[in-house]
mmCIF file of C-alpha atoms in Angstrom:
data_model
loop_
_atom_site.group_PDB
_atom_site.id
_atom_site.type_symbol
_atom_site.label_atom_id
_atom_site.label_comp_id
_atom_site.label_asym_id
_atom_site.label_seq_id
_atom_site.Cartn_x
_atom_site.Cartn_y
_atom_site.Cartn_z
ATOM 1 C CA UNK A 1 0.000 0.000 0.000
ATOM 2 C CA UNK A 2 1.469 3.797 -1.113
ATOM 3 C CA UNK A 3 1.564 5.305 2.024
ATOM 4 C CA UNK A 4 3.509 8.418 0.923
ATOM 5 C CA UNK A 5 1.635 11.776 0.213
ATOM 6 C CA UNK A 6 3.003 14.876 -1.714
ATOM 7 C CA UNK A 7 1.807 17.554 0.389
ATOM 8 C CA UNK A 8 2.969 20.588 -1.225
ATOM 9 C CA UNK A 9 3.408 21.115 -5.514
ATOM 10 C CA UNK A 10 7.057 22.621 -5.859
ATOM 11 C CA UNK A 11 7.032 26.705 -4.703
ATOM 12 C CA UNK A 12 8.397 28.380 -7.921
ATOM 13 C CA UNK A 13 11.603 30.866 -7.695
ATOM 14 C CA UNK A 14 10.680 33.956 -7.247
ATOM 15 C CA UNK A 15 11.558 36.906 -6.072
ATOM 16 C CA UNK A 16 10.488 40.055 -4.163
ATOM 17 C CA UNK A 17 11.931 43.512 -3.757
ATOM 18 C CA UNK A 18 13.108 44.897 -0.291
ATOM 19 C CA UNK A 19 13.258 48.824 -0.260
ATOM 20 C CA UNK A 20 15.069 49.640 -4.075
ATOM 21 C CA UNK A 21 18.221 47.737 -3.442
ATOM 22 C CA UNK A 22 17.606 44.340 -2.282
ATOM 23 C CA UNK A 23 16.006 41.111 -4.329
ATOM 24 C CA UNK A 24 15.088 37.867 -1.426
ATOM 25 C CA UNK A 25 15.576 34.995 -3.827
ATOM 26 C CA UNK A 26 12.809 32.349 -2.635
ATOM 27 C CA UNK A 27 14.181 28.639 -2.773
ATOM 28 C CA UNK A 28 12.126 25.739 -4.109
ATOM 29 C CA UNK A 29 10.884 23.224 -1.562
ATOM 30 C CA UNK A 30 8.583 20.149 -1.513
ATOM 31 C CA UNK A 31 7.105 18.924 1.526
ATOM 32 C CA UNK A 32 5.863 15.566 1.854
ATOM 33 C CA UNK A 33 4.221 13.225 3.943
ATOM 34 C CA UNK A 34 5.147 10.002 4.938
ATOM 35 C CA UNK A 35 3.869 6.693 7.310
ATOM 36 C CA UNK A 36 6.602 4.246 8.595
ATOM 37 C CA UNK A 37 4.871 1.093 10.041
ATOM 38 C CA UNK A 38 6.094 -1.522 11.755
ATOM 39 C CA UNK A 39 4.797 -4.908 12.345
ATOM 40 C CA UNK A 40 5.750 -7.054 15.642
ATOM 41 C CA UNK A 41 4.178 -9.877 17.812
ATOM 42 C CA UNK A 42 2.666 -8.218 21.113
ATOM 43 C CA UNK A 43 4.823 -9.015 24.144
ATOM 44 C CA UNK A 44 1.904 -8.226 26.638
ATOM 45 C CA UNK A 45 -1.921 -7.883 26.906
ATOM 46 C CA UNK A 46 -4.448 -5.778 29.286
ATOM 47 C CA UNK A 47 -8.288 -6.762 30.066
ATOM 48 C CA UNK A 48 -10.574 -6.112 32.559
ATOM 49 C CA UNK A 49 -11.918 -8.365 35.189
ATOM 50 C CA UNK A 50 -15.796 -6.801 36.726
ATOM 51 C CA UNK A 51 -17.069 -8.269 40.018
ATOM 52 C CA UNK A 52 -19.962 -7.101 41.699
ATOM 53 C CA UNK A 53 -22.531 -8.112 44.370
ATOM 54 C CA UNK A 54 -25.826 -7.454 45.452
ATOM 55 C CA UNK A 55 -26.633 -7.987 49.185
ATOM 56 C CA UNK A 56 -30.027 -6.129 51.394
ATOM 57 C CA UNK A 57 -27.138 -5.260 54.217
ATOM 58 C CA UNK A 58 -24.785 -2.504 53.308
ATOM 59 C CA UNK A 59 -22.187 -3.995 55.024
ATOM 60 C CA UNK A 60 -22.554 -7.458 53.675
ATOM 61 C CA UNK A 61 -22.380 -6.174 50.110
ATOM 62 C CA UNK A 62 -19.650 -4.443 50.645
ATOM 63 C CA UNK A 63 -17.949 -7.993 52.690
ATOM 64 C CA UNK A 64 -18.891 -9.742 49.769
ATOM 65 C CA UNK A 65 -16.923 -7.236 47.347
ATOM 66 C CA UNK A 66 -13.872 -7.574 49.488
ATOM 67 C CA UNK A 67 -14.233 -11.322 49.224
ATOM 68 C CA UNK A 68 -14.357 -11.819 45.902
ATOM 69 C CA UNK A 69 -11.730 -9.271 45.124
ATOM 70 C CA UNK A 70 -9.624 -10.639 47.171
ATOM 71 C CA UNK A 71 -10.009 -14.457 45.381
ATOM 72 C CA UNK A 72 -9.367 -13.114 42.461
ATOM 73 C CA UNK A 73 -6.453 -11.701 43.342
ATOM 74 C CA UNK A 74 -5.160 -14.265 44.655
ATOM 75 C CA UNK A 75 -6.093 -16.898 41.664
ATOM 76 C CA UNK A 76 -4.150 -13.980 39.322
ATOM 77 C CA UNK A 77 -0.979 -14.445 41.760
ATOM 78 C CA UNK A 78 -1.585 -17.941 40.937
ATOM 79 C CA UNK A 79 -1.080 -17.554 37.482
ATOM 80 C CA UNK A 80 2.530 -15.546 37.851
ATOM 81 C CA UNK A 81 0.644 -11.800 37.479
ATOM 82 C CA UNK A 82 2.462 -9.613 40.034
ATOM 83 C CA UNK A 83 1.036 -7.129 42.453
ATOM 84 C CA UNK A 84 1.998 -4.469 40.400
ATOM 85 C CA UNK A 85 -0.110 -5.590 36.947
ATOM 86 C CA UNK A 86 -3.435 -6.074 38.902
ATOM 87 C CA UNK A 87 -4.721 -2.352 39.109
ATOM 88 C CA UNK A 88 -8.041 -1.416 41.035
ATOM 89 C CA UNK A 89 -9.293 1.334 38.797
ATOM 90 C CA UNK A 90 -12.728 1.540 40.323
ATOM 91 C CA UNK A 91 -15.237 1.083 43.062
ATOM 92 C CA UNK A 92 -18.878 1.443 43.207
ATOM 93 C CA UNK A 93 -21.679 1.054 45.632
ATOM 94 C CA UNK A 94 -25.255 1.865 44.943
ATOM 95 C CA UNK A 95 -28.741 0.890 45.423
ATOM 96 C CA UNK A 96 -30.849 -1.167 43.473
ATOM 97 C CA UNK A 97 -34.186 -1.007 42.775
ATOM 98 C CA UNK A 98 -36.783 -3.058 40.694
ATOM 99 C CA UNK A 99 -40.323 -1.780 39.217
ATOM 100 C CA UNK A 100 -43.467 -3.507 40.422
ATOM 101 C CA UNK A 101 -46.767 -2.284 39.214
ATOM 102 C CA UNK A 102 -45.576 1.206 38.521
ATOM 103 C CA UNK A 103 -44.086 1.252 42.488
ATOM 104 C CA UNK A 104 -40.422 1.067 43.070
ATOM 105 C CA UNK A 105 -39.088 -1.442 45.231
ATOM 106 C CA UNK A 106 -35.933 -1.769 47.191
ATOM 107 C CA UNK A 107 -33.879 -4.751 46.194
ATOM 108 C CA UNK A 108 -30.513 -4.225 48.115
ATOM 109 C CA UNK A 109 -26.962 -2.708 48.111
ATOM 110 C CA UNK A 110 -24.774 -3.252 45.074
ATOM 111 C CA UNK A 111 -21.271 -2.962 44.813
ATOM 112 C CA UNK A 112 -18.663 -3.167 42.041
ATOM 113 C CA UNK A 113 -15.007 -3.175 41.000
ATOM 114 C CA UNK A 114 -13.261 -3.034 37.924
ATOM 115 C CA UNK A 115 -9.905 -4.389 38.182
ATOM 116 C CA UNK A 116 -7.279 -3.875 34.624
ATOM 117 C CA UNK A 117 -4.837 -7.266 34.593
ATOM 118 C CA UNK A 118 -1.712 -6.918 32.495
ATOM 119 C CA UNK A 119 -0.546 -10.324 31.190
ATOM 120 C CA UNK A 120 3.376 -10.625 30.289
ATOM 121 C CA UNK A 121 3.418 -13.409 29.304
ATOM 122 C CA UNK A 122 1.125 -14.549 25.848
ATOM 123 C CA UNK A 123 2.118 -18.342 26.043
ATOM 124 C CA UNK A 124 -0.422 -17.854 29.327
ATOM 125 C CA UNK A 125 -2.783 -15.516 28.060
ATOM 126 C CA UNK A 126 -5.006 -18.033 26.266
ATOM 127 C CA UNK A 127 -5.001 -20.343 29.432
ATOM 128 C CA UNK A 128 -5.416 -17.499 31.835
ATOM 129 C CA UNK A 129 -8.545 -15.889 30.255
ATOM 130 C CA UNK A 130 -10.342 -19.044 29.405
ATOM 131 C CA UNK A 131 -9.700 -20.028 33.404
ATOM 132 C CA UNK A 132 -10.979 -17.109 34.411
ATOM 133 C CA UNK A 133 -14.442 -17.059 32.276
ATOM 134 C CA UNK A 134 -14.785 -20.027 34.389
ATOM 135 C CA UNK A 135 -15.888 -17.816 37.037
ATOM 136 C CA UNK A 136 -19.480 -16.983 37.475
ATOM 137 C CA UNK A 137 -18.261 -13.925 39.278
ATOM 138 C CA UNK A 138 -16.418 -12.359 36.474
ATOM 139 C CA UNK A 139 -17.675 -10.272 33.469
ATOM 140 C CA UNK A 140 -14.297 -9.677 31.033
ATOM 141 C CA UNK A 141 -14.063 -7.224 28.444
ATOM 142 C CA UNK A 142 -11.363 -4.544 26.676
ATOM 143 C CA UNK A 143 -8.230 -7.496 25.769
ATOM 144 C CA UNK A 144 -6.072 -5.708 24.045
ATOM 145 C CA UNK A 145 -2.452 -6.136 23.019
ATOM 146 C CA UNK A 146 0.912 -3.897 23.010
ATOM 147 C CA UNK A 147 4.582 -4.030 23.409
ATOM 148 C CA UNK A 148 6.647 -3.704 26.209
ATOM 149 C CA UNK A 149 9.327 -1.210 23.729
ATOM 150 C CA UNK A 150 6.502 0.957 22.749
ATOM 151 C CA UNK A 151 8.962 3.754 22.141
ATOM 152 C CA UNK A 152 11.234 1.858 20.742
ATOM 153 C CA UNK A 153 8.876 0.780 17.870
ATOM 154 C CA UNK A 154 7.382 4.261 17.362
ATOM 155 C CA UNK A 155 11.369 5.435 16.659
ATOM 156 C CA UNK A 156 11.766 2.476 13.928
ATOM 157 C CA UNK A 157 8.291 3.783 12.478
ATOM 158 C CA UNK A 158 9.482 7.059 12.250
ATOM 159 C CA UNK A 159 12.704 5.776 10.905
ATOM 160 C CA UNK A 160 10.750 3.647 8.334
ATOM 161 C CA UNK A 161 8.991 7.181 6.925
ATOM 162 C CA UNK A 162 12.242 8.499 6.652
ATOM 163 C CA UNK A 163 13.367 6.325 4.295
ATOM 164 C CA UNK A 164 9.990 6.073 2.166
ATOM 165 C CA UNK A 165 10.244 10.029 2.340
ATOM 166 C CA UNK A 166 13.808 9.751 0.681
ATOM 167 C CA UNK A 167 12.575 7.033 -2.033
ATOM 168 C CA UNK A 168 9.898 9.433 -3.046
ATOM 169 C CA UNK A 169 12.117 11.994 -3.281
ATOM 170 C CA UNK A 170 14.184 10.962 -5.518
ATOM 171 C CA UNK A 171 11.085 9.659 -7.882
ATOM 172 C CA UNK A 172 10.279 13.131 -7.880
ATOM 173 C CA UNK A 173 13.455 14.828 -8.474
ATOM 174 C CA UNK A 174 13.690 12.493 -11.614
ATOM 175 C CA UNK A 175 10.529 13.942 -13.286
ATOM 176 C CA UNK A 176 12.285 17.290 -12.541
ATOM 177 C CA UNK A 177 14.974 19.078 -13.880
ATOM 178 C CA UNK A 178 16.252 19.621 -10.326
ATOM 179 C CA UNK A 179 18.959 16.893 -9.499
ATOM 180 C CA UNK A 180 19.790 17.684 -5.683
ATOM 181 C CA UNK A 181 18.044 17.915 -2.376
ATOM 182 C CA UNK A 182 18.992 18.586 1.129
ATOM 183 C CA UNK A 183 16.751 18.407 3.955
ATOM 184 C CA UNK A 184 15.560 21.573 5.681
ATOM 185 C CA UNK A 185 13.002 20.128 8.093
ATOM 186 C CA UNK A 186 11.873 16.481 10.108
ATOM 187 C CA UNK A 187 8.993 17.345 12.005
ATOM 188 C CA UNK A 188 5.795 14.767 13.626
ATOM 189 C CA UNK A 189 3.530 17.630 13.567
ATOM 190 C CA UNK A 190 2.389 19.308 9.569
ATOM 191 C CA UNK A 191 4.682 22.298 9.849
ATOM 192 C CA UNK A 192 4.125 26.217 8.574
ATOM 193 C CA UNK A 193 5.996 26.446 5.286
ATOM 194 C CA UNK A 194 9.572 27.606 5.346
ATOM 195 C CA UNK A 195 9.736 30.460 3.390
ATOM 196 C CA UNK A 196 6.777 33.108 2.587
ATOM 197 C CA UNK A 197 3.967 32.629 0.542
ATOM 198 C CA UNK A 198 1.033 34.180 -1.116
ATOM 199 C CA UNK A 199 -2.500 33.993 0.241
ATOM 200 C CA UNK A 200 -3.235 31.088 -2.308
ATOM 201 C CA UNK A 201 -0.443 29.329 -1.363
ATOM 202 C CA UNK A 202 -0.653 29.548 2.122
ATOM 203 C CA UNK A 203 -4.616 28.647 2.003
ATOM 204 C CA UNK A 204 -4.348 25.149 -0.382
ATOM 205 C CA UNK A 205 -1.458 24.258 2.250
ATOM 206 C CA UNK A 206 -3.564 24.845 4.932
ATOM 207 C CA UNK A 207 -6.611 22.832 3.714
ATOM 208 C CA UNK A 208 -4.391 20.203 2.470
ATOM 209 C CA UNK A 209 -2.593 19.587 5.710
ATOM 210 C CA UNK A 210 -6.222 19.399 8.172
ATOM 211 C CA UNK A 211 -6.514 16.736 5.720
ATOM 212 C CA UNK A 212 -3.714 15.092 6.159
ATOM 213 C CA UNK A 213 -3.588 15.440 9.966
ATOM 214 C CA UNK A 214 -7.092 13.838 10.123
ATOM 215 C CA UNK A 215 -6.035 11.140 8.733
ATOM 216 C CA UNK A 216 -3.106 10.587 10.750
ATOM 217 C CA UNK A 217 -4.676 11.209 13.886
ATOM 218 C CA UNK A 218 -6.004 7.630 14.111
ATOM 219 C CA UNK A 219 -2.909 6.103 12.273
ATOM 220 C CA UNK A 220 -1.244 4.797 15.777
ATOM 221 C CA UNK A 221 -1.295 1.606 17.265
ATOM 222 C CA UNK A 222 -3.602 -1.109 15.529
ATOM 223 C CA UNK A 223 -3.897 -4.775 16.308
ATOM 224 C CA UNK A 224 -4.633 -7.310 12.863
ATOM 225 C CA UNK A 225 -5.120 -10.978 13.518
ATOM 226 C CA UNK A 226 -2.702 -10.932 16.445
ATOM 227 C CA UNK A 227 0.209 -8.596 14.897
ATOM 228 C CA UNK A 228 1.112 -5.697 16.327
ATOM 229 C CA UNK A 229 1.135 -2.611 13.908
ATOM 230 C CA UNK A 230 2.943 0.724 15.153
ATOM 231 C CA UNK A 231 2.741 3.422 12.771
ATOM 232 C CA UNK A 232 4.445 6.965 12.467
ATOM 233 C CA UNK A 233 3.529 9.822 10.554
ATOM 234 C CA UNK A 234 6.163 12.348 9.736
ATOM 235 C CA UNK A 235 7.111 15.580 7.615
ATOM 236 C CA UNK A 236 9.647 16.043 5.278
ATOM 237 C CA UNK A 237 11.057 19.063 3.597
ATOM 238 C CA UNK A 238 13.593 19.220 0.998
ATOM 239 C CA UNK A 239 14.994 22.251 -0.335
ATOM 240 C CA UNK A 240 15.670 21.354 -3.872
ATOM 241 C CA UNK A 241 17.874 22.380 -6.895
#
């Protein structure tokens, strides 16, 4: 798939007058566009593990909680998770009611938790979340992969666009009769143009980068059929001649 985008057509020599004596001589530049990717095996995986109960006594609901957090916590131990990958991230307690004839009626005290387990280790994963739908207790939900060198892969990604950025380049600069090119300008973010512009100019850039960033914006991290994708978008500008 061409993942390369020419951002900007070629901004022609020109040249403007300063006072009476001066002429600014206005390079030519192209700026383009470019997404490294990287493909990897995930190293580690997150879900998350909801318990809840539902007893007429405050206090025994929120007992019962307690209890079955704590099991679980103890059956993830079990499995090699450490303390530090089994996060509480929340705790409810509330009341429950049911409708009867148009009358609302008390039913009891429920409470909840939502606990986020981080697996290191996928030769368990499989065996670990089929144990723990086992449970009557549990409701699982949000698996999702990633990669312990995270910012590692994003810095090969961005690598990766720097070299399709380069092969571009030059597929350009043979269609032109420009032979050189020097970089000016690496940037993650669609930069303002390096040298001035008219009010055309500046206006197609402007449209044609929102463009471009919306697309990028959810070009990050994707999961396919267990491979890990990392993506990186990133700016190039050549000043050519």
């Amino acid at each position: 798939m061409r993942t390369l985008t020419l951002l900007l057509t070629f901004m022609l020599l020109t040249g403007c007058s300063v006072g009476n004596t001066q002429t600014l001589t206005v390079p030519k530049t192209i700026l383009l566009s470019s997404v490294g990717e990287i493909e990897t095996l995930p190293d580690m995986a997150t879900f998350r593990a909801n318990l809840n109960c539902l007893e007429t006594n405050l206090l025994a609901s929120k007992t019962c909680l307690e209890e079955k957090s704590n099991a679980l916590s103890e059956q993830l131990k079990g499995f090699g998770i450490a303390s530090k990958d089994i996060l509480t991230t929340a705790v409810e307690l509330n009341k429950k009611y049911r409708w009867d004839d148009g009358e609302q009626i008390f039913i009891g005290y429920e409470s909840s938790t939502s606990i986020v387990v981080t697996v290191r280790s996928m030769d368990s994963l499989s065996m670990i979340y089929s144990k723990l739908m086992e449970n009557e207790n549990l409701n699982l939900g949000g698996l999702a992969y990633s990669h312990t060198d995270m910012d590692g892969l994003k810095n090969k990604a961005h690598a990766d666009a720097l070299v399709k950025a380069h092969a571009l380049a030059e597929v350009l600069l043979a269609q032109m009769p420009e032979t050189k090119k020097e970089i000016i300008r690496i940037s993650n973010v669609a930069p303002e143009v390096s040298y001035p512009i008219n009010d055309l100019q500046r206006n197609t850039m402007m449209s044609v980068e929102s463009d471009m960033n919306m697309k990028g914006a959810s070009a990050d991290v994707a999961v396919n059929l267990g491979t890990l994708k990392v993506r990186a978008l990133l700016y190039v500008e050549y000043r050519i001649q």
